Coordinates of C-alpha atoms in Angstrom, one line a residue:
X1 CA 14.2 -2.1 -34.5
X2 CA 16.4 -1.3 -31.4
X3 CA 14.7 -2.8 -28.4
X4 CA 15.5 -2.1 -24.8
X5 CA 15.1 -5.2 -22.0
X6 CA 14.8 -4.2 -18.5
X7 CA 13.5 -6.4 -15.3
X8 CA 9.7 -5.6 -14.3
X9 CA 9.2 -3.1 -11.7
X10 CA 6.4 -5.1 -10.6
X11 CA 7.9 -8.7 -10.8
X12 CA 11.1 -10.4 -9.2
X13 CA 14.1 -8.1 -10.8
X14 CA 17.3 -10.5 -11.7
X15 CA 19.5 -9.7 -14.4
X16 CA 19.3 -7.0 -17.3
X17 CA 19.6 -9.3 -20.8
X18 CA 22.3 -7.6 -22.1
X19 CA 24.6 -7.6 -18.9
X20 CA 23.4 -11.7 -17.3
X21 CA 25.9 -13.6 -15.9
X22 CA 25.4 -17.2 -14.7
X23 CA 27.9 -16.9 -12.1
X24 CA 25.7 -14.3 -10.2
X25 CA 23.0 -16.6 -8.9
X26 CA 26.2 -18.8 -7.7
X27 CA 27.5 -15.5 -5.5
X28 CA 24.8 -15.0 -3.6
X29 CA 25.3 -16.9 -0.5
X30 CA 23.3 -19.0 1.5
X31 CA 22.9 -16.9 3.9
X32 CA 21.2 -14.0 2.4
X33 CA 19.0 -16.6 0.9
X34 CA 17.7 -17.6 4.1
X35 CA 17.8 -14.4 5.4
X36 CA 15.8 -13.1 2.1
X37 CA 13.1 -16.3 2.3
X38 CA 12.5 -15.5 6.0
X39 CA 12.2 -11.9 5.4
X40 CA 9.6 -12.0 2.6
X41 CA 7.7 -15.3 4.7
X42 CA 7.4 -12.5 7.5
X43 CA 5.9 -10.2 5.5
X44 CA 3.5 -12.7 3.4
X45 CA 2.3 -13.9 6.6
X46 CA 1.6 -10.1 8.3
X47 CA 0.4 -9.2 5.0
X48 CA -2.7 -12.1 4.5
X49 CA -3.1 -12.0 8.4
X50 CA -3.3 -9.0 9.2
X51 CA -5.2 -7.9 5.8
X52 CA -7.5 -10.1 6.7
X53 CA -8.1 -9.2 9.8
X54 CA -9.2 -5.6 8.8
X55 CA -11.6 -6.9 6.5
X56 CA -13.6 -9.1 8.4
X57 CA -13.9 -6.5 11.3
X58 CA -15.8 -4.7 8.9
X59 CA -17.9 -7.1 8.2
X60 CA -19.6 -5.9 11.4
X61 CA -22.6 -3.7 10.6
X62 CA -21.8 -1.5 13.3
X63 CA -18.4 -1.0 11.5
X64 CA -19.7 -0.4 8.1
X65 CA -18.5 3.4 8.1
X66 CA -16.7 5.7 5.4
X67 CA -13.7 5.5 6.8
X68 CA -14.3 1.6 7.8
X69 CA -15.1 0.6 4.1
X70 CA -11.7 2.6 3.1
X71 CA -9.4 1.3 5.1
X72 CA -11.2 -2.7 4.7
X73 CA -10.1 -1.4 0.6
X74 CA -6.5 -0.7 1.6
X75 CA -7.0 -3.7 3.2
X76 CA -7.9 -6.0 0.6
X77 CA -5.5 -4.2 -1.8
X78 CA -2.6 -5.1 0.5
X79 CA -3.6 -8.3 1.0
X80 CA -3.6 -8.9 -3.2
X81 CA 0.0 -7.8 -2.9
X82 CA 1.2 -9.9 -0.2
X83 CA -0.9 -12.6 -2.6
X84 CA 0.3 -12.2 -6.3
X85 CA 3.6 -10.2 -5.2
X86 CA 5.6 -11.8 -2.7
X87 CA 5.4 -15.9 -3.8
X88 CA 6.2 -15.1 -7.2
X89 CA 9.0 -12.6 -6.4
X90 CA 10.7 -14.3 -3.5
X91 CA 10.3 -17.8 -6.1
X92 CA 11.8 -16.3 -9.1
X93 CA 14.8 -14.2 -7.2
X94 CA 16.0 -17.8 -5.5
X95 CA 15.5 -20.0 -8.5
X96 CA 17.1 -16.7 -11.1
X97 CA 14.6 -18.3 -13.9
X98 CA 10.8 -17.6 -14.5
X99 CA 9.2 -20.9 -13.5
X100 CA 6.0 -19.6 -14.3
X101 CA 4.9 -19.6 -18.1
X102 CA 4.4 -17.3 -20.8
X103 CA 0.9 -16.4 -19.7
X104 CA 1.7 -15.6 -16.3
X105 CA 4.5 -13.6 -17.1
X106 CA 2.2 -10.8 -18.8
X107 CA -0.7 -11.5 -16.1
X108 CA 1.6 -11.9 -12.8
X109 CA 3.1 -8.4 -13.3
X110 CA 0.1 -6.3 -14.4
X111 CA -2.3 -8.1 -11.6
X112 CA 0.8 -7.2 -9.2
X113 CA 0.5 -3.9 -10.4
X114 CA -3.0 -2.7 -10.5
X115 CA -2.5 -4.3 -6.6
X116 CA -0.1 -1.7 -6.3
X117 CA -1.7 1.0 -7.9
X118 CA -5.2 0.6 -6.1
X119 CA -2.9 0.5 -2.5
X120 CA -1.6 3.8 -3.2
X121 CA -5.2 5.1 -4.9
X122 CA -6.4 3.6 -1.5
X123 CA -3.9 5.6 0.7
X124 CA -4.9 8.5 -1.4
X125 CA -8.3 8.2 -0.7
X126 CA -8.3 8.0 3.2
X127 CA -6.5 11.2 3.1
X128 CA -9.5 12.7 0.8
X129 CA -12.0 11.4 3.1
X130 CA -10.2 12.3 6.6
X131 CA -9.9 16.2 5.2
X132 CA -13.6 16.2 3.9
X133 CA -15.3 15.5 7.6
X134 CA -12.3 17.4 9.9
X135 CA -11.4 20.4 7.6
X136 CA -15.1 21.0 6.2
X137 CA -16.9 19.3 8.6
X138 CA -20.0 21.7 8.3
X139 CA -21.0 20.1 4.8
X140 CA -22.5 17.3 3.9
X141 CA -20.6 13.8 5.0
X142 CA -19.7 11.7 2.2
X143 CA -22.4 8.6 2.2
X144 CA -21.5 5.0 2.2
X145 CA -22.9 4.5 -1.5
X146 CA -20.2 7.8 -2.0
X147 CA -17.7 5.5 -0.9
X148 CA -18.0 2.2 -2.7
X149 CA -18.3 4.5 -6.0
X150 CA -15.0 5.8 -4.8
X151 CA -13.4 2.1 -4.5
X152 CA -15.0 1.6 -7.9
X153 CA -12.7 4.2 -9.8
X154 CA -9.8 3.6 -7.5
X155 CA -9.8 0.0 -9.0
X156 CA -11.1 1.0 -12.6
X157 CA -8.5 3.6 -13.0
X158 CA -5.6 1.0 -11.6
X159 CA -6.1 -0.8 -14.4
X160 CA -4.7 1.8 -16.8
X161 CA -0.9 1.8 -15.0
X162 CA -0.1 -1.1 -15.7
X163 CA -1.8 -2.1 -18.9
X164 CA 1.7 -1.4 -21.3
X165 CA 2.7 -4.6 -19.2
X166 CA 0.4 -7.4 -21.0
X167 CA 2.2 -6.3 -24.0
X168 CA 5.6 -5.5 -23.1
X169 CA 6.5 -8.2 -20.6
X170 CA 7.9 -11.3 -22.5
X171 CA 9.6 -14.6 -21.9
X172 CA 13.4 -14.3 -23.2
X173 CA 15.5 -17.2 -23.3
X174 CA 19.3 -16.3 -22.6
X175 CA 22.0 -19.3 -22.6
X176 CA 25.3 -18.8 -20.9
X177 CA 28.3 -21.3 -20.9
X178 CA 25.8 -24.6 -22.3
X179 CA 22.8 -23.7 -19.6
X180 CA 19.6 -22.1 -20.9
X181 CA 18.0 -19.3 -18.3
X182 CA 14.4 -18.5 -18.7
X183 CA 14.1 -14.6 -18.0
X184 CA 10.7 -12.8 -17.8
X185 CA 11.5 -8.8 -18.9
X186 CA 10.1 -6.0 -19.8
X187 CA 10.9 -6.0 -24.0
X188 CA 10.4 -2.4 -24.7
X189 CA 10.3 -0.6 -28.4
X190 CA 13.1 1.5 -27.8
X191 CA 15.2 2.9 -24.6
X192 CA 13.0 6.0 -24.8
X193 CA 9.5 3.9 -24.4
X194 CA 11.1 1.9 -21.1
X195 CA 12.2 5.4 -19.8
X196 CA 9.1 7.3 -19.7
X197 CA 7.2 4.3 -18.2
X198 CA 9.5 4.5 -15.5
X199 CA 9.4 7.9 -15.0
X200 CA 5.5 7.9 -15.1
X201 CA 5.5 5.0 -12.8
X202 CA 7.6 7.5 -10.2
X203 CA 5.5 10.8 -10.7
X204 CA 1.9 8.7 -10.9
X205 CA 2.8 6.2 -7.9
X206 CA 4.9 7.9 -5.9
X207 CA 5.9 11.5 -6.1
X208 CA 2.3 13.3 -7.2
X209 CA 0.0 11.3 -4.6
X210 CA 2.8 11.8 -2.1
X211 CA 2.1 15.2 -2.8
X212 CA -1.1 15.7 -2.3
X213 CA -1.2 13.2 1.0
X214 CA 0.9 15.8 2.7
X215 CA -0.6 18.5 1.5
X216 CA -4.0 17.7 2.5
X217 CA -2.5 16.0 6.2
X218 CA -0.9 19.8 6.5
X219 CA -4.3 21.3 6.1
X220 CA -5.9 18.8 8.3
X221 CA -2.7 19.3 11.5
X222 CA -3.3 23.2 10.4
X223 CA -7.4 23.0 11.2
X224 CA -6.6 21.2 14.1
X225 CA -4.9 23.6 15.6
X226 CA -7.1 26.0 15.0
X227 CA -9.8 24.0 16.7
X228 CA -11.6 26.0 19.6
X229 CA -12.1 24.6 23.0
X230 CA -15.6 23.5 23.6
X231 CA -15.5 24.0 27.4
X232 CA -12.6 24.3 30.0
X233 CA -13.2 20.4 31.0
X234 CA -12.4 19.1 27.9
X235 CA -9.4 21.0 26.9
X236 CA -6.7 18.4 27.8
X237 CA -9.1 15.8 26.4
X238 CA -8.5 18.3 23.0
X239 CA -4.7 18.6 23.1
X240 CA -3.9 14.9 23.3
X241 CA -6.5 14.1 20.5
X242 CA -4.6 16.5 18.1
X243 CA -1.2 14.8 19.2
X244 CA -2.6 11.8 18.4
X245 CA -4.2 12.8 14.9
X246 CA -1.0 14.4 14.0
X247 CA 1.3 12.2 15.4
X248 CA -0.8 9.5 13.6
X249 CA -0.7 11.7 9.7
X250 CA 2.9 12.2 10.2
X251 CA 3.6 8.5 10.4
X252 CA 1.2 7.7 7.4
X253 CA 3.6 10.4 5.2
X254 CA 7.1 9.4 6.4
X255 CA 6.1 5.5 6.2
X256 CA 4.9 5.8 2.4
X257 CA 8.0 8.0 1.7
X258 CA 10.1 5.8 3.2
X259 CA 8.9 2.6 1.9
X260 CA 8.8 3.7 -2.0
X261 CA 11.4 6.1 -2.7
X262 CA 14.6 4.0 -2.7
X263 CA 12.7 1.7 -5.2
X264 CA 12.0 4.1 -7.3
X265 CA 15.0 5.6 -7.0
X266 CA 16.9 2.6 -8.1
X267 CA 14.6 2.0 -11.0
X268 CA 15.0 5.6 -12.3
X269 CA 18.7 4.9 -12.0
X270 CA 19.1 1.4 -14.0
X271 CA 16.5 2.9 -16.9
X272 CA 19.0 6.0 -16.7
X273 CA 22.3 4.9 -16.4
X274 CA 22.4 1.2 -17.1
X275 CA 24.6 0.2 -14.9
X276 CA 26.2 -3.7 -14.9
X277 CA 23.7 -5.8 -12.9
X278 CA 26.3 -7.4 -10.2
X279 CA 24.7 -9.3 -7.1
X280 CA 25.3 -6.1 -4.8
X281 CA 22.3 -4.2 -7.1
X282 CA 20.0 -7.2 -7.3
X283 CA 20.2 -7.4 -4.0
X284 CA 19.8 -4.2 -3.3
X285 CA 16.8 -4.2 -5.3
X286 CA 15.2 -7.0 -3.5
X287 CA 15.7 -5.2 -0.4
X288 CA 14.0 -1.8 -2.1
X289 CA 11.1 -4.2 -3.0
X290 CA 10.9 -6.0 0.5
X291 CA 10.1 -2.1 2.0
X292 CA 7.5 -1.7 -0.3
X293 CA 5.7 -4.5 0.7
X294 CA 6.7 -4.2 3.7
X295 CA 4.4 -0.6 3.8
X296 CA 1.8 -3.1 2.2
X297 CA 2.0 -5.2 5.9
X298 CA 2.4 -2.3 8.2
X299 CA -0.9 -0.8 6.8
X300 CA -3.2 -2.4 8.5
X301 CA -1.2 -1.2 12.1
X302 CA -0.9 2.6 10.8
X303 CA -4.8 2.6 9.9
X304 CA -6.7 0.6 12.0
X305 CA -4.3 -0.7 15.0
X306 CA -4.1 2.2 16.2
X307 CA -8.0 2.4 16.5
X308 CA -9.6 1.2 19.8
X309 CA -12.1 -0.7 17.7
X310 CA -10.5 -2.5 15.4
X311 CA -8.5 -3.7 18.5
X312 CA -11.4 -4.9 20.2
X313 CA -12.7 -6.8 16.9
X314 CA -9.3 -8.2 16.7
X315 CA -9.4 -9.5 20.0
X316 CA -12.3 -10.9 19.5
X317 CA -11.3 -12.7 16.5
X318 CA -8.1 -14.0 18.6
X319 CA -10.1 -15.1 21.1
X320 CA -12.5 -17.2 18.6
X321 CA -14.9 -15.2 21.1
X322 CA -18.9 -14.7 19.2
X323 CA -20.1 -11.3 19.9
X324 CA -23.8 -11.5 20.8
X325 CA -26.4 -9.7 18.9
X326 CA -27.9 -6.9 20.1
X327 CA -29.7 -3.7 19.1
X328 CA -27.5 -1.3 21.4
X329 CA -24.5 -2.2 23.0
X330 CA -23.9 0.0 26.2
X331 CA -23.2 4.1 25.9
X332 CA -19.3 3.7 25.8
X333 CA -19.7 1.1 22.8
X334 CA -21.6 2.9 20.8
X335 CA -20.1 6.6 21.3
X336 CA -16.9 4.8 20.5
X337 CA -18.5 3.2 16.9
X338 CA -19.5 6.5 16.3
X339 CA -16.4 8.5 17.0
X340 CA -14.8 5.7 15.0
X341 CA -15.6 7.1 11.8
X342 CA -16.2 10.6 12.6
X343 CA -19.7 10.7 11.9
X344 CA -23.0 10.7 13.9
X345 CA -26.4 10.5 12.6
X346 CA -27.0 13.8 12.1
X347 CA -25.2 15.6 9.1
X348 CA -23.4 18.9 11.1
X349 CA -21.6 17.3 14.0
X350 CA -18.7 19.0 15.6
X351 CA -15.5 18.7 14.5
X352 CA -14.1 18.8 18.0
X353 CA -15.8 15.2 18.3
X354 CA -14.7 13.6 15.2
X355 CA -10.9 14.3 16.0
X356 CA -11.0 13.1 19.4
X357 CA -11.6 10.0 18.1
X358 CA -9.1 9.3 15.1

């Protein structure tokens, strides 16, 4: 049976089987593999810090929102990817072998990509829940319990993406001029099989959610500017929170668009076309796959950074400082917890006063 090899989409790409050369890994100069360890040890350290950091500001009670739990999901999703994704890929592009096992080469890739997967089910999500409480934000909110059921089928349904991989990613053994290289591919039935997955990989992870994030951020920028003045006073109050809300959407869209589409894009095209795998496409490639993860980092600054709150818990945690415990923290405190998440303890607030806080 005709079989088709192709690098994982979700592990470190080298060398196509059919078209390895073990001159290649001797092209690649020194420099770009300084440059390449320096640029993935950037984001590895962003990724787990800064991750991190948006998960245990929720730990807060008075942080345990919608929104809050959400974003601490997109949180921990990026930092599985900066985890599973970036050692193993920036190990296996400098060494051009798998150093890793059998087992792990099935195991590395799915777990890389149901990281993946539950980041962009993640991204997905926020959008849902930021277009529930601005657009209808008459009805009733979406409860916490709402929520965690939500990061229950985000994960559960990850799972299913990159399943084919525990069965289709093998160890291959290629020896060229008396040395032995130790590959880890995706072995695929046929050239068919390995050219759907992509393409379902690109409509699933990237070009259907993308979709749908911009259509529902175009309905929320539309209600927005539909939004009434509540009094005279507040009217320039208004106008810079919708700048800030759609300023704010807009960078969410372009970032994931920007981040994912040349990686796809270059899979689609080596599944396609087959084109010889010189050191100008793996490289290229590796680039492609540093953006992606590079989205994975930036995250946390799109999403909560940007959030007067999350600052101040971050501060906090910079400064080693212990918040005391209290019942009520002072009027300004907690009008800001509230407006955090867009919700106050009674189930019909004003819109006006969720956006002004986003």
């Amino acid at each position: 049976m005709e079989t088709s090899t192709t690098p994982s989409l979700f592990s470190a790409p080298t060398t196509n089987v059919t078209h390895f050369s073990s001159g290649d890994s001797q092209e690649e100069s020194m420099t770009t593999k300084i440059v390449r360890i320096v640029g993935y040890s950037v984001l590895f350290i962003f990724g787990v810090f800064g991750n991190s950091m948006v998960i245990l500001a929720v730990r807060k009670p008075h942080m345990k929102k919608v929104t809050n739990v959400l974003i601490a999901n997109l949180g921990l999703a990026d930092l599985l990817v900066a985890v599973f994704n970036i050692p193993s890929v920036v190990t296996y592009a400098h060494l051009w072998r798998w150093p890793f096992g059998e087992v792990l080469c099935k195991v590395l890739p799915f777990l890389q990509g149901l990281t993946l997967c539950a980041s962009v089910g993640t991204l997905l999500g926020i959008a849902l829940d930021r277009y529930w409480h601005i657009v209808h934000f008459k009805r009733r909110k979406i409860t916490l319990k709402e929520a965690y059921k939500l990061i229950v089928l985000i994960w559960v349904s990850s799972i299913i993406i990159p399943m084919p991989l525990l069965i289709f990613c093998k160890i291959l053994i290629v020896a060229q001029n008396g040395t032995e290289y130790i590959l880890c591919e995706e072995v695929w039935p046929n050239l068919a099989s390995r050219q759907a997955y992509t393409m379902i990989l690109f409509l699933v992870l990237y070009l259907f959610p993308l979709m749908a994030i911009s259509i529902l951020y175009f309905v929320i920028a539309q209600s927005l500017s539909r939004m009434p003045s509540i009094s005279s006073s507040l009217e320039e109050s208004r106008h810079r929170a919708q700048q800030r809300v759609i300023r704010m959407l807009i960078v969410v869209v372009i970032l994931f668009a920007f981040c994912w589409l040349p990686y796809h894009v270059t899979f689609i095209y080596i599944d396609y076309f087959s084109p010889i795998r010189t050191q100008a496409l793996v490289t290229s490639i590796l680039f492609f796959q540093w953006l992606v993860f590079a989205s994975s980092a930036c995250n946390p600054v799109v999403y909560a950074l940007l959030n007067q709150n999350y600052r101040r818990e971050f501060v906090k945690m910079l400064a080693f400082r212990r918040q005391p415990s209290i019942r009520q923290g002072p009027p300004h405190q907690e009008r800001d917890n509230v407006n955090l998440v867009g919700q106050s303890s009674k189930s019909t607030t004003n819109s006006y006063f969720f956006v002004t806080s986003v």
